[in-house]
Amino acid sequence: MRVVVSTANLIASDWYNRTQGVWVSPSCPELPPDSDTGSGESPSEFKADLLRYLSSYHLPALQEWMSRLRKTDFSAIKVCFVASVPGSHKGSDSDKWGHKRLAYFLKKFATIPSLLSPSPSKENWPVIAQCSSIGTLGADPDSWMCGELRSSMSQKVLLPGDMLQPPPPFRVIYPTLSNVKNSHEDLLGGACLPYSKRTHEKQEWFRKFLFEWKSDRRHRSKAMPHIKTYARVSPCGRHLAWFHLTSANLSKAAWGRVQEPKGKGGGPGLYIMSYEAGVLFLPKLLVNESVFNLEGSATSEKNPPFPLPWDLPLSAYGANDKPWVNEYML
């Protein structure tokens, strides 16, 4: 068995002239017949997380697949499965979904070795979000994006002697109107970018966080991105602390938002509105290093350069650039 996680939907247009991401697992063999129920787990808890995700659909048609998954050896898989399912998840369940699940794995496996990337400003490693749509983010950055989401995405393994650091910069890659005009399909290239003018007008503060879509190194600048990725990159652009490939756009609906408890005896919950699935790449699990390299020889077997889908350094919006919105197609 192999597991495939794709940012493309199973429709023809998603596979034509768009930038997508696809992860394919190693081949996973069947377990011996006498194996116990805990056998075949990966170091990243992939099997348990995938089964939990599928069971959340409550579909009889999935039972056959889940039965087969339980009989499969996933020990060769070294990425983490991070999913979202609709609902209000409380107590320990809130750490199993959305941005809280991402934070759980980052606290367990991600390191930010600042000495690798000294910079005069001693800048913290930025979090970079790249998406194809944006939700309603609130009246100001701290309402959600630079509040609970950034807090989860800035988690890391606590090492002896670690000093308290300010929150990392948060940057968002999203196509400009000019990016779409110059795409393979002209304005029709924006069909996979459903951000509305009405939503943007409610959060004009968001523009200062935006960087244009650029993928010259992979020859995909003209292929509009339906891919969604999140990463933490060193200030010098030579190292990568982690990388997440997912269906989740930059929205509360996809990642979840913390709800304060209502009534007596209740704890805070994580409220999510959509199903999402993604895979988290961590250097500790994949190459047994503290970081992925972003430069160097592709022939290096131990830690080859990680294949980022977008260019570094990032390109900030120009003074006249505008983010793409649906209404430009009308």
PDB file of N, CA, C and O in Angstrom, residues 214 219 224 256 267 272 299:
ATOM      1  N   LYS A 214       6.362  33.556  -6.858  1.00  0.00           N
ATOM      2  CA  LYS A 214       7.516  33.506  -7.743  1.00  0.00           C
ATOM      3  C   LYS A 214       8.172  32.147  -7.602  1.00  0.00           C
ATOM      4  O   LYS A 214       8.536  31.737  -6.502  1.00  0.00           O
ATOM      5  N   HIS A 219      10.630  26.808 -12.630  1.00  0.00           N
ATOM      6  CA  HIS A 219       9.942  27.110 -13.898  1.00  0.00           C
ATOM      7  C   HIS A 219       8.425  27.050 -13.739  1.00  0.00           C
ATOM      8  O   HIS A 219       7.714  26.588 -14.638  1.00  0.00           O
ATOM      9  N   MET A 224      -0.181  29.134 -11.868  1.00  0.00           N
ATOM     10  CA  MET A 224      -0.723  29.697 -10.632  1.00  0.00           C
ATOM     11  C   MET A 224      -0.835  28.632  -9.535  1.00  0.00           C
ATOM     12  O   MET A 224      -1.172  27.472  -9.808  1.00  0.00           O
ATOM     13  N   GLY A 256      -8.561  26.086  12.341  1.00  0.00           N
ATOM     14  CA  GLY A 256      -9.225  26.113  13.643  1.00  0.00           C
ATOM     15  C   GLY A 256      -8.957  27.391  14.407  1.00  0.00           C
ATOM     16  O   GLY A 256      -7.947  28.066  14.191  1.00  0.00           O
ATOM     17  N   GLY A 267     -13.600  23.489  29.265  1.00  0.00           N
ATOM     18  CA  GLY A 267     -12.288  24.005  28.895  1.00  0.00           C
ATOM     19  C   GLY A 267     -12.356  24.616  27.505  1.00  0.00           C
ATOM     20  O   GLY A 267     -13.343  24.460  26.787  1.00  0.00           O
ATOM     21  N   ILE A 272     -13.252  24.001  14.259  1.00  0.00           N
ATOM     22  CA  ILE A 272     -12.825  23.824  12.868  1.00  0.00           C
ATOM     23  C   ILE A 272     -14.063  23.618  12.006  1.00  0.00           C
ATOM     24  O   ILE A 272     -15.037  22.988  12.426  1.00  0.00           O
ATOM     25  N   THR A 299      23.216  15.644  -5.104  1.00  0.00           N
ATOM     26  CA  THR A 299      23.681  14.257  -5.016  1.00  0.00           C
ATOM     27  C   THR A 299      24.003  13.855  -3.579  1.00  0.00           C
ATOM     28  O   THR A 299      24.347  12.716  -3.310  1.00  0.00           O
TER      29      THR A 299
END
